CSV table of C-alpha atoms in Angstrom, one decimal:
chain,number,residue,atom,x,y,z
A,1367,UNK,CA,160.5,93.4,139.2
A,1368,UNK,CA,157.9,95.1,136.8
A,1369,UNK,CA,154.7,96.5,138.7
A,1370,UNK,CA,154.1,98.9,136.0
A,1371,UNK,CA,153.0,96.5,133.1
A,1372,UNK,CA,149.3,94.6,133.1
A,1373,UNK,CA,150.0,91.0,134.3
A,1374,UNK,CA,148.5,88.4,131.5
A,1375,UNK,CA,147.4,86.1,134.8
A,1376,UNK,CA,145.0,86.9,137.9
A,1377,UNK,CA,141.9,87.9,136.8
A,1378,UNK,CA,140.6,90.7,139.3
A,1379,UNK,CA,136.6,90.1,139.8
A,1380,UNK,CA,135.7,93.6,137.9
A,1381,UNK,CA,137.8,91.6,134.7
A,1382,UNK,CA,135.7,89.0,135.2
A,1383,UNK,CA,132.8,90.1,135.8
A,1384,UNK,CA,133.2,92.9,132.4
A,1385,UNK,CA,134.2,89.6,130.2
A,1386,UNK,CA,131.0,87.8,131.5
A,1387,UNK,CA,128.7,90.7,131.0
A,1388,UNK,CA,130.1,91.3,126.9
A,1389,UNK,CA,130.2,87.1,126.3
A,1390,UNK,CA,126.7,86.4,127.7
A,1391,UNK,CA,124.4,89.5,129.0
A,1392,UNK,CA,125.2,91.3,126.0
A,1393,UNK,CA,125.1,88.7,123.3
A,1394,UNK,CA,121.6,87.8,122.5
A,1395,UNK,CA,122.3,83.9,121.0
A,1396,UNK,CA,124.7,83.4,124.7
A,1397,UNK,CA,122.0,84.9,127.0
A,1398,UNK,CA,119.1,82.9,125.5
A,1399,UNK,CA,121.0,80.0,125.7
A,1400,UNK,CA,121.3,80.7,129.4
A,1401,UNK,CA,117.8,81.6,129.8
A,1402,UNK,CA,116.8,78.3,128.4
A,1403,UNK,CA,118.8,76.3,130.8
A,1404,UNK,CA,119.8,72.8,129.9
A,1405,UNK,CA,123.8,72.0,130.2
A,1406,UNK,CA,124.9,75.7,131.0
A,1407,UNK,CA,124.7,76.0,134.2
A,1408,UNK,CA,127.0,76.0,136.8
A,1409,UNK,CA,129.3,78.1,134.4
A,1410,UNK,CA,133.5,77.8,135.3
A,1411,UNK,CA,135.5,80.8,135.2
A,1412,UNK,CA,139.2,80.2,134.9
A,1413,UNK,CA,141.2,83.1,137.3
A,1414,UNK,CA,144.6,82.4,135.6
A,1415,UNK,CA,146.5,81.9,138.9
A,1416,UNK,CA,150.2,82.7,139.1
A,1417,UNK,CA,152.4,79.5,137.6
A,1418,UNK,CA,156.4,80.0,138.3
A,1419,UNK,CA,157.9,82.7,139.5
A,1420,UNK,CA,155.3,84.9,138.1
A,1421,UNK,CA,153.5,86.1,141.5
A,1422,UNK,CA,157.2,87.0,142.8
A,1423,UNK,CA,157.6,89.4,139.7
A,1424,UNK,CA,154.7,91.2,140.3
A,1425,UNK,CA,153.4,91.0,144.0
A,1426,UNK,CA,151.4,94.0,143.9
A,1427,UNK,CA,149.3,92.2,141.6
A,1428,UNK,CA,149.0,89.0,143.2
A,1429,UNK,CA,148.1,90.3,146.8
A,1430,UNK,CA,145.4,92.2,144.8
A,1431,UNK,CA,144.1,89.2,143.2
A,1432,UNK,CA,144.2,86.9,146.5
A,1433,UNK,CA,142.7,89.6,148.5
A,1434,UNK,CA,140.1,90.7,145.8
A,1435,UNK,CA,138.3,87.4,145.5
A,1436,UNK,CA,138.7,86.6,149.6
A,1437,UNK,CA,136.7,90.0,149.5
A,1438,UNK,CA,133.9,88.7,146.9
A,1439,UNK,CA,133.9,85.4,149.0
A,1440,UNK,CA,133.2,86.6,152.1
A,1441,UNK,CA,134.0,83.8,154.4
A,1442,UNK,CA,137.4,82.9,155.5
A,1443,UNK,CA,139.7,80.0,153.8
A,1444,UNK,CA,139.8,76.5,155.0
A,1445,UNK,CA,143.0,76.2,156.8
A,1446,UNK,CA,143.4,72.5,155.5
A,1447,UNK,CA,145.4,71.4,153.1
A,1448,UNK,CA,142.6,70.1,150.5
A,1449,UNK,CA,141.3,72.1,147.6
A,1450,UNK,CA,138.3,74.2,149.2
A,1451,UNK,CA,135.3,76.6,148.2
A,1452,UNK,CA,133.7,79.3,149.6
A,1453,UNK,CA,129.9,80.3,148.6
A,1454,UNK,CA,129.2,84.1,148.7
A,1455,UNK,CA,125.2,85.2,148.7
A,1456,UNK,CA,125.2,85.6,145.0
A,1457,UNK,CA,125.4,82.2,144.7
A,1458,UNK,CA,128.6,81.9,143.2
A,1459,UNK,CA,131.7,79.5,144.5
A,1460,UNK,CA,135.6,80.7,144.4
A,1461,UNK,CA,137.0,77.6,143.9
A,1462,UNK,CA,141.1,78.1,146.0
A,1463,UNK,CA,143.8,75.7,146.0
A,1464,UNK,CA,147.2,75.6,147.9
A,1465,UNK,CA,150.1,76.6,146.2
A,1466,UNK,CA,154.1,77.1,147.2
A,1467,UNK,CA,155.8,79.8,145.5
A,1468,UNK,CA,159.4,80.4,145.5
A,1469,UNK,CA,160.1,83.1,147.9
A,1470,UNK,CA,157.1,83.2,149.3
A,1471,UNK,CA,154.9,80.9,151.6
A,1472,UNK,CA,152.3,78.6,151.2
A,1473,UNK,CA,149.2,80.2,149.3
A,1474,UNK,CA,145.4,80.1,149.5
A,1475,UNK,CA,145.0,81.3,145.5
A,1476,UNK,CA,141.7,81.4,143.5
A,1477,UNK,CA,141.3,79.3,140.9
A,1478,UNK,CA,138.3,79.0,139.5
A,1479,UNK,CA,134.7,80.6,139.9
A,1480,UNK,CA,131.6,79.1,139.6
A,1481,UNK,CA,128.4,80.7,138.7
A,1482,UNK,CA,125.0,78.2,139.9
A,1483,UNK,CA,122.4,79.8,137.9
A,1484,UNK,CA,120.9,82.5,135.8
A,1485,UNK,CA,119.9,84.9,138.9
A,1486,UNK,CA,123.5,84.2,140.6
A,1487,UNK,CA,125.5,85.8,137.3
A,1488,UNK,CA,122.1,88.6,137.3
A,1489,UNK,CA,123.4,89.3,140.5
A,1490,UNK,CA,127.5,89.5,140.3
A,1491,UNK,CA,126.6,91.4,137.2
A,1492,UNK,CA,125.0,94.5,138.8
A,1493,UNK,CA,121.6,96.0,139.6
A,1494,UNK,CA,120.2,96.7,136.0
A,1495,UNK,CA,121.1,93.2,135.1
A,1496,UNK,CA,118.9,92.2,138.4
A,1497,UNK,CA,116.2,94.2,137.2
A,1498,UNK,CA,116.0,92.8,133.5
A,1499,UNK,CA,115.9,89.4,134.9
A,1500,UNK,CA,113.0,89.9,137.1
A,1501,UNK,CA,111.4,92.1,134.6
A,1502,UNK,CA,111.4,89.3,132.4
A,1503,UNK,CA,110.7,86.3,134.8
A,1504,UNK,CA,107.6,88.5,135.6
A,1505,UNK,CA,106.2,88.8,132.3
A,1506,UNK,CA,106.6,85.2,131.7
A,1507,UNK,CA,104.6,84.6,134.9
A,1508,UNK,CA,102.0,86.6,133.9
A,1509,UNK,CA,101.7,84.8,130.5
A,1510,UNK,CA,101.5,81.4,132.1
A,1511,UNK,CA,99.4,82.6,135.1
A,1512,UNK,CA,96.7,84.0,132.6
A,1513,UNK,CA,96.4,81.5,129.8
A,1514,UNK,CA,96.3,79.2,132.9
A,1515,UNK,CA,93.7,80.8,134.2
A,1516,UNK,CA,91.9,80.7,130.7
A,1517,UNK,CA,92.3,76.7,130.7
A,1518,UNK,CA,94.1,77.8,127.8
A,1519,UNK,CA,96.9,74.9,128.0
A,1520,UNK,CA,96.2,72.3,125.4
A,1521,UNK,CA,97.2,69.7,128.0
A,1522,UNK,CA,97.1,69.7,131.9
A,1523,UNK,CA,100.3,70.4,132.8
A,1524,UNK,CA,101.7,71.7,136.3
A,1525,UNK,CA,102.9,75.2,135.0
A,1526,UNK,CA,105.7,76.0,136.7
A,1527,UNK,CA,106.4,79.5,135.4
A,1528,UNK,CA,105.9,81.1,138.6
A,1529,UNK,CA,108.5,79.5,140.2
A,1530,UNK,CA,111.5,79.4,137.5
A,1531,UNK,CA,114.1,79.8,139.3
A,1532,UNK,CA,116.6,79.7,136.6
A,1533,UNK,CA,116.1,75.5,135.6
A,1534,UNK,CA,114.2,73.9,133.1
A,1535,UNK,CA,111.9,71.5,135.1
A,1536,UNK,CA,108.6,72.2,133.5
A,1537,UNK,CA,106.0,70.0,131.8
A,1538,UNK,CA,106.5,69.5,127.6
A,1539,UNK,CA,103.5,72.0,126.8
A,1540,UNK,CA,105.3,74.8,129.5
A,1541,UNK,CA,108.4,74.1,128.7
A,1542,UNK,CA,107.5,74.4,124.9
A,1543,UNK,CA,105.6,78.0,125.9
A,1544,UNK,CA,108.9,79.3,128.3
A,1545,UNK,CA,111.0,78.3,124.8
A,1546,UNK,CA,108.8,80.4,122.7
A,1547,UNK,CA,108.9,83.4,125.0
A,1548,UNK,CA,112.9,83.1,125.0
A,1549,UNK,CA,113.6,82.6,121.8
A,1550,UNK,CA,111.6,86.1,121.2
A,1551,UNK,CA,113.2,88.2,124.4
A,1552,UNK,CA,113.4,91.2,122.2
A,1553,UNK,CA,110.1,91.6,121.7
A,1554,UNK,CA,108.8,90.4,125.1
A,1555,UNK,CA,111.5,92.7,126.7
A,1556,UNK,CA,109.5,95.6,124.7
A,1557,UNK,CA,106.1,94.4,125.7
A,1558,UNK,CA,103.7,96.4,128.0
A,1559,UNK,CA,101.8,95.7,130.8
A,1560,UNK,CA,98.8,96.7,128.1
A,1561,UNK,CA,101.1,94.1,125.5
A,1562,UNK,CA,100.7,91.6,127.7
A,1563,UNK,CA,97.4,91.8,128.2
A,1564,UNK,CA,96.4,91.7,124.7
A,1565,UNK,CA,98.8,88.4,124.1
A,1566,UNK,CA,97.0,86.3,126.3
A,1567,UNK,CA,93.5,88.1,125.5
A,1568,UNK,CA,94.2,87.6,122.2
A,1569,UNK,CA,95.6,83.7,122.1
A,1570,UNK,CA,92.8,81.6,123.0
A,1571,UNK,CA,90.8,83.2,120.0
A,1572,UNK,CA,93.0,81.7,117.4
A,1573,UNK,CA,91.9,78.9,115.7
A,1574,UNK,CA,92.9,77.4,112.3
A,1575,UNK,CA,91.7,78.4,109.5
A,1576,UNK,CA,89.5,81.0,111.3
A,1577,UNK,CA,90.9,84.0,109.2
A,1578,UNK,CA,88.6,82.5,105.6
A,1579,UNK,CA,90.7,83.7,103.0
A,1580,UNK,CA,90.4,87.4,104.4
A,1581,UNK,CA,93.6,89.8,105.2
A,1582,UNK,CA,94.9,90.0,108.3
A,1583,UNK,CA,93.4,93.0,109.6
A,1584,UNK,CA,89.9,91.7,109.1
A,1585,UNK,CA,90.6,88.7,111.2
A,1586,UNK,CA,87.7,88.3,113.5
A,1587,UNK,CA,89.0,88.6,117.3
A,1588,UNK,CA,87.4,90.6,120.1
A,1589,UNK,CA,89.1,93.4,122.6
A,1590,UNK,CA,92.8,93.1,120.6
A,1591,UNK,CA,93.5,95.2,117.8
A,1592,UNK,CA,94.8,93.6,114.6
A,1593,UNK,CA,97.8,96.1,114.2
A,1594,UNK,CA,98.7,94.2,117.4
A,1595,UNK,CA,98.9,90.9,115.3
A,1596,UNK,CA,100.7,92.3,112.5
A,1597,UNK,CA,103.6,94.4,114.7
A,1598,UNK,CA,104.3,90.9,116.6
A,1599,UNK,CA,103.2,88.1,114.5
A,1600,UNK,CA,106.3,86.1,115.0
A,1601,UNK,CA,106.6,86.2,118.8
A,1602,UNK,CA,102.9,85.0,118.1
A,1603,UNK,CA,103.2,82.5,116.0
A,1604,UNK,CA,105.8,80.7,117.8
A,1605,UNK,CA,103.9,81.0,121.1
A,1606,UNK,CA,100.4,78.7,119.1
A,1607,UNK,CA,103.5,76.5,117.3
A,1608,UNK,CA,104.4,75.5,121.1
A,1609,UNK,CA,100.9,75.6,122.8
A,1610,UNK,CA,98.3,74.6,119.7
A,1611,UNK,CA,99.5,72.7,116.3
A,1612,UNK,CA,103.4,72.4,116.0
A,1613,UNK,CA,102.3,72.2,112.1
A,1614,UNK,CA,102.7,76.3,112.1
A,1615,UNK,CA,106.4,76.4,112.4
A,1616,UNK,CA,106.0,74.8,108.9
A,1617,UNK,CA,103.2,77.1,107.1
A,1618,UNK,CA,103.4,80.1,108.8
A,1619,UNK,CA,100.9,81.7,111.0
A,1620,UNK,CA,99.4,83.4,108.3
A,1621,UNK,CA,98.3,80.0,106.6
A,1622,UNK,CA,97.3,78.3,109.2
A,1623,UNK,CA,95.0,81.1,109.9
A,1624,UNK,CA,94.1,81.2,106.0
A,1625,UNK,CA,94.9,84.9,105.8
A,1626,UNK,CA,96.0,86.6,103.1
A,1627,UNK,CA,99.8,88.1,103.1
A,1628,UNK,CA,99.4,92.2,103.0
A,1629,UNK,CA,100.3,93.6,99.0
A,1630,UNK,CA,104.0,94.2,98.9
A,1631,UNK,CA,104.6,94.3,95.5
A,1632,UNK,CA,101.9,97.0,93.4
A,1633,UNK,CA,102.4,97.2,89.8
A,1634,UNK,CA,101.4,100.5,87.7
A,1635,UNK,CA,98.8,99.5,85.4
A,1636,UNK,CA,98.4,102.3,82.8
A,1637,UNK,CA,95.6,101.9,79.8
A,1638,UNK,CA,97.4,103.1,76.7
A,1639,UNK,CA,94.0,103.9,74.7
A,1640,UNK,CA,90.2,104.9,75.4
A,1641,UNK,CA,88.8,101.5,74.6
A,1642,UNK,CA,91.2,100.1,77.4
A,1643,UNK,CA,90.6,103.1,79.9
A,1644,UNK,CA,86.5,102.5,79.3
A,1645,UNK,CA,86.5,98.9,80.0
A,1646,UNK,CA,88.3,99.8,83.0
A,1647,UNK,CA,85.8,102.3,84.7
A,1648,UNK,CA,87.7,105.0,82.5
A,1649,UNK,CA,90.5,104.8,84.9
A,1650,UNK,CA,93.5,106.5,83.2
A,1651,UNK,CA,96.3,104.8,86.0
A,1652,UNK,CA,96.3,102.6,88.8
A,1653,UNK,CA,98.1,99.7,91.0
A,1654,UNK,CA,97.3,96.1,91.6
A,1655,UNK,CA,99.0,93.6,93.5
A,1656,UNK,CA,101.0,91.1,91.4
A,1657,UNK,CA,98.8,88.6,93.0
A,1658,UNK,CA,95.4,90.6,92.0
A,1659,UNK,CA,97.0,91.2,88.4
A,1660,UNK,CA,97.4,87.4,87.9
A,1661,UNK,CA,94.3,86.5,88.5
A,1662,UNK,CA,92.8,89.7,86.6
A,1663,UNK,CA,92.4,89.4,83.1
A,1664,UNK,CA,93.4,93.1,81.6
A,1665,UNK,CA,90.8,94.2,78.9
A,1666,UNK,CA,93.1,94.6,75.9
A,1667,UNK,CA,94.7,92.6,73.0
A,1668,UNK,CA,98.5,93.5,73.5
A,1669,UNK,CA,100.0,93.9,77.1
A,1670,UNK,CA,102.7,95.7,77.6
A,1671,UNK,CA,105.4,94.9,80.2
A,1672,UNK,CA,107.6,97.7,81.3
A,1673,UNK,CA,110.6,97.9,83.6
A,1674,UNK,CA,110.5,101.4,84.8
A,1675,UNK,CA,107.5,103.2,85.9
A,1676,UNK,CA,108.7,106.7,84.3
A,1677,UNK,CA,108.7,104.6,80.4
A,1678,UNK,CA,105.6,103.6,81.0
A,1679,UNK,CA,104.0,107.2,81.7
A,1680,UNK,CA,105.7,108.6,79.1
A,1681,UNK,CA,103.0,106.7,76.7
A,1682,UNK,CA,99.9,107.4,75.3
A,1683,UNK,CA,97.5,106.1,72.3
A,1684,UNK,CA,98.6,103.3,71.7
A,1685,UNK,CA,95.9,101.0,70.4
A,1686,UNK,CA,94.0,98.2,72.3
A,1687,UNK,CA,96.9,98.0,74.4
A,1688,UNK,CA,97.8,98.4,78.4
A,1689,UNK,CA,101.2,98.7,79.6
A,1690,UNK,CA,102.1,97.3,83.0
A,1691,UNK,CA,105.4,98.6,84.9
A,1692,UNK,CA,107.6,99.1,88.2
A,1693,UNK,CA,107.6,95.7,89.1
A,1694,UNK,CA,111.8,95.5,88.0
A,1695,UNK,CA,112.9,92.0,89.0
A,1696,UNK,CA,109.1,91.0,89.9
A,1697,UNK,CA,107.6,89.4,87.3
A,1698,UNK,CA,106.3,86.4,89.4
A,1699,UNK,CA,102.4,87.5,87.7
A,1700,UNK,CA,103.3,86.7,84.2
A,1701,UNK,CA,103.0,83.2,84.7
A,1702,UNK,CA,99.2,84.1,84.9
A,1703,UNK,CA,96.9,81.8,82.7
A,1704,UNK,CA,95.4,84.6,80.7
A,1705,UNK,CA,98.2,86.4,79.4
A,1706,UNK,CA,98.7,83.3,76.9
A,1707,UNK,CA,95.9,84.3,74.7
A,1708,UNK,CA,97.8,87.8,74.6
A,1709,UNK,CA,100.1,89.6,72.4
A,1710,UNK,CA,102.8,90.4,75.6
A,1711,UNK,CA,106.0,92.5,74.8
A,1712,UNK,CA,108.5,93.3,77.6
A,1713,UNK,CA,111.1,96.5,77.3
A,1714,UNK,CA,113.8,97.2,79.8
A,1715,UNK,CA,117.4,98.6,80.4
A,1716,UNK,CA,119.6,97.1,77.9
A,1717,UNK,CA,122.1,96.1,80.2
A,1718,UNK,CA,122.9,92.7,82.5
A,1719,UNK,CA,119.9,92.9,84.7
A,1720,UNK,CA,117.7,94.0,82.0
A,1721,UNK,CA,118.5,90.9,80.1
A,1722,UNK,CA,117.9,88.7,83.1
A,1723,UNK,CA,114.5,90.1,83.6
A,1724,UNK,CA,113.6,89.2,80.2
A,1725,UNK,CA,114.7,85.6,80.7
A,1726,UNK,CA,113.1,85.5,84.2
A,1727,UNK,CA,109.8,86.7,81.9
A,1728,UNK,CA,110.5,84.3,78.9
A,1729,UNK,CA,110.8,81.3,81.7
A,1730,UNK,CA,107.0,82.7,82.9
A,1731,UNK,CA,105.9,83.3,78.9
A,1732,UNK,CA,107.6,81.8,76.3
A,1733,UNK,CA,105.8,83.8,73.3
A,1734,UNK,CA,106.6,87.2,74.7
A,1735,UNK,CA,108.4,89.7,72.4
A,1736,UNK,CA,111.1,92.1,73.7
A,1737,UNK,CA,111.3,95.3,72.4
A,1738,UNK,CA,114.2,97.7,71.9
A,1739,UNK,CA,116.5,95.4,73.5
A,1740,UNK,CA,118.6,94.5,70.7
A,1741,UNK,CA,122.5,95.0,69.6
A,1742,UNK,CA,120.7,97.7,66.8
A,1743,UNK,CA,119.8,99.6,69.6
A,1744,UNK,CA,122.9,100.0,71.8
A,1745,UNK,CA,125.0,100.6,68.8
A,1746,UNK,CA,122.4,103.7,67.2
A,1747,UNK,CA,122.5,105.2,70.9
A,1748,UNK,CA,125.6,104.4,71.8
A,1749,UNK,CA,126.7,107.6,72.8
A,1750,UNK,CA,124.2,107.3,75.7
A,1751,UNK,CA,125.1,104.5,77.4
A,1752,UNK,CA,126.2,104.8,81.2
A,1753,UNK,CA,128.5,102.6,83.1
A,1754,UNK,CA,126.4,99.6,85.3
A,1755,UNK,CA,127.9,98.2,88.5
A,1756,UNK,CA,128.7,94.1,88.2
A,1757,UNK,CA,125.0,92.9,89.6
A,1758,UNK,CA,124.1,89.6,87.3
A,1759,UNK,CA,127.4,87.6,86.5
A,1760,UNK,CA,125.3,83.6,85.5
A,1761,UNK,CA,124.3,83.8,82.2
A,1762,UNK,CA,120.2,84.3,81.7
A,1763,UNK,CA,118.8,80.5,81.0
A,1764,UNK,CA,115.7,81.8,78.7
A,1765,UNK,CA,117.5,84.3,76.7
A,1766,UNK,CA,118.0,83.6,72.4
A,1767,UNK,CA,121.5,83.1,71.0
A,1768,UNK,CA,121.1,86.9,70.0
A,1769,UNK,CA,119.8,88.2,73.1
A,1770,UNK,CA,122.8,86.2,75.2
A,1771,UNK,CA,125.6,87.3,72.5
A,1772,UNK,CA,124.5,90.8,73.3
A,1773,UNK,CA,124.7,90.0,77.4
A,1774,UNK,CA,128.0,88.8,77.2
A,1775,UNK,CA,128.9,91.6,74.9
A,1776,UNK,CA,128.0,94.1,77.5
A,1777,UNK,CA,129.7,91.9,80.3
A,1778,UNK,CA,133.1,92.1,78.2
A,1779,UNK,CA,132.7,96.0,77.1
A,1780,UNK,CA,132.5,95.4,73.9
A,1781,UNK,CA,130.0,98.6,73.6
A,1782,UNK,CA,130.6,102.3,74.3
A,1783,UNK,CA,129.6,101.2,78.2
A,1784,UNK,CA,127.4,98.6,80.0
A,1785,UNK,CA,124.0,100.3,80.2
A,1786,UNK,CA,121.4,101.5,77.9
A,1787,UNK,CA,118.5,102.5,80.0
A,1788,UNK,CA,115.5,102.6,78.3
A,1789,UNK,CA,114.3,106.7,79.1
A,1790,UNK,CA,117.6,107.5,77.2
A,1791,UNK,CA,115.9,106.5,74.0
A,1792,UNK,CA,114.0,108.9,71.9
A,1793,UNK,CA,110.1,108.8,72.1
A,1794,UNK,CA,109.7,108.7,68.5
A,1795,UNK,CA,112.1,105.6,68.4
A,1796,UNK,CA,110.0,103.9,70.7
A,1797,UNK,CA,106.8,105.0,69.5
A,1798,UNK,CA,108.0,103.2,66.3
A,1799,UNK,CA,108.2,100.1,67.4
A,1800,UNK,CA,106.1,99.6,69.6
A,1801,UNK,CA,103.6,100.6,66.8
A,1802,UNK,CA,105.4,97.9,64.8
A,1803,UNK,CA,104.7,95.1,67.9
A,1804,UNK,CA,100.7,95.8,68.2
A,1805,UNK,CA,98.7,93.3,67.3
A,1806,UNK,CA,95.2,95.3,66.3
């Protein structure tokens, strides 16, 4: 008879109660679920019961598993011989059935166990998991209590916050809110009493449209702070998807407020001559938003597109000319109207993802020119190339038969190595032809 070895049967209530606590408490997509009630509840635990002449083999184990879940039960067995249940405090059922075993005599043996609701598993869990559960029952109450005190619900409802008990049985608008608020437990979890002040101060002020084309932070609301909005726009935006226009699940809460998204993406914008620098309030550098720089018409003939930021300060006089740079893979701006009329040359890394900039550009601007991004110049600087980790492996759509050739060249290491960034040339190379692109 082997007592030493862990039995693979009779699951002891701390097993049970560790595996419940890692496949729901602790996993974020389970406990929502749970939260949001529907078909989960009563959830069945299996307690792998002794089959054979297992509980014989190991009876230390099995008088620790029968007397370890009459101890969680709390009330004595049914003496009959039908299958029976016994109901703790918690909430929970052990589910026991009568069983013969050879060698020994007729058993009460736990089965299964059956957890009733949210608060019942809350509480075989332990005290902190109590305390989370109330903690965030209570700030949902609060939430419902105040907007209903607001007459904030779009439609008269019977809010039944204050009494979830761990069911679904609310109204569509509540029900809609209490899905909101669950689907974003992270952030409510984090929330404030202050937090949850300014959330329902803040909620009855939105209105579509309401925000007139300004940014966020100049949206005009009363007692909340913007930077509020902005740090929990999503929990936010979900909560006026259920409770005001389910049309902002679709466009965002930005749009439907008609505020502008924050700059994300600032270009350098560098003046390459005096003309250039005085038509721009003699400003020798500064950044504008791609979105800004495509509606902004730059005040010079030729416009040059840079990849890196450190190429593009490296110039100077160049004539009727501005040089734009550090965008990388953003080029969304060049599809702006007014670059058409302009003479626009791009110059990046000769490599893979240099070439699939320039076809990303060439799909914005068909008449641009690239510059020193040729096979002449990989093979004159060979000796300068660097090795370039596999990041584009599609060939470029808008590249020439040339400009692909050379792509697929530097795919196949056909060259002294893969990359040919553009500060390894010589600034009299590149002063020559760019001098040879500008259009005076």
């Amino acid at each position: 008879m082997n007592t030493s070895s862990k039995a693979t049967w009779g699951l002891l209530p701390e097993d049970v109660f560790h595996t419940l606590k890692n496949k729901y408490w602790q996993n974020s997509r389970n406990l929502k679920n749970l939260l949001s009630g529907g078909d989960s509840f009563p959830l069945v635990v299996p307690l792998k019961p002794p089959r054979g002449n297992a509980a014989i083999q190991n009876i230390g184990h099995f008088q620790n598993f029968v007397s370890s879940w009459k101890s969680f039960s709390q009330d004595s067995i049914n003496g009959s011989g039908q299958e029976s249940r016994d109901s703790n405090s918690t909430g929970c059922e052990v589910i026991w059935e009568k069983r013969n075993f050879r060698s020994l005599a007729e058993q009460d043996v736990p089965t299964h166990l059956t957890i009733l609701d949210i608060g019942s598993l809350a509480c075989i869990l332990g005290s902190e998991e109590e305390r989370q559960l109330q903690d965030w029952l209570s700030k949902i109450r609060y939430i419902f209590e105040s907007l209903s005190s607001q007459s904030y619900f779009p439609q008269s409802q019977s809010h039944q916050a204050s009494s979830y008990e761990g069911n679904s049985s609310h109204g569509n608008s509540d029900q809609n809110l209490f899905q909101a608020l669950i689907d974003h437990l992270e952030t409510l979890d984090g929330f404030e009493q202050d937090d949850l002040e300014l959330l329902v101060r803040l909620l009855p002020q939105l209105q579509k449209g309401m925000g007139q084309g300004c940014y966020l932070r100049a949206l005009p609301v009363t007692f909340v702070d913007t930077k509020f909005i902005e740090k929990n726009l999503r929990i936010i935006e979900s909560v006026v998807t259920a409770l005001v226009d389910r049309s902002v699940k679709g466009t965002g809460l930005m749009s439907w407020l008609d505020c502008k998204e924050k700059p994300k993406d600032w270009l350098l914008v560098k003046p390459l001559c005096q003309e250039a620098r005085s038509l721009l309030g003699g400003l020798p550098l500064f950044r504008l938003s791609s979105e800004t720089l495509q509606a902004f018409e730059l005040p010079a003939r030729n416009i040059l597109v840079i990849e890196n930021e450190q190429s593009c300060l490296a110039l100077r006089n160049v004539r009727n000319t501005i040089a734009v740079s550090g965008g990388g893979k953003n080029i969304s701006w060049m599809k702006a109207g007014w670059l058409a009329d302009k003479n626009v040359g791009y110059w990046g890394d000769i490599d893979s993802e240099g070439l699939a900039i320039l076809s990303d550009a060439r799909s914005r601007l068909s008449s641009i020119t690239p510059l020193m991004m040729d096979e002449l110049t990989v093979k004159t600087f060979a000796e300068r190339m660097v090795p370039e980790p596999d990041s584009v492996s599609k060939d470029p759509v808008a590249l020439t038969e040339i400009e692909l050739a050379l792509f697929k060249g530097l795919r196949a290491d056909q060259y002294a190595d893969k990359r040919l960034e553009q500060e390894r040339l010589p600034m009299e190379y590149v002063a020559q032809h760019i001098d040879a692109w500008v259009v005076y």
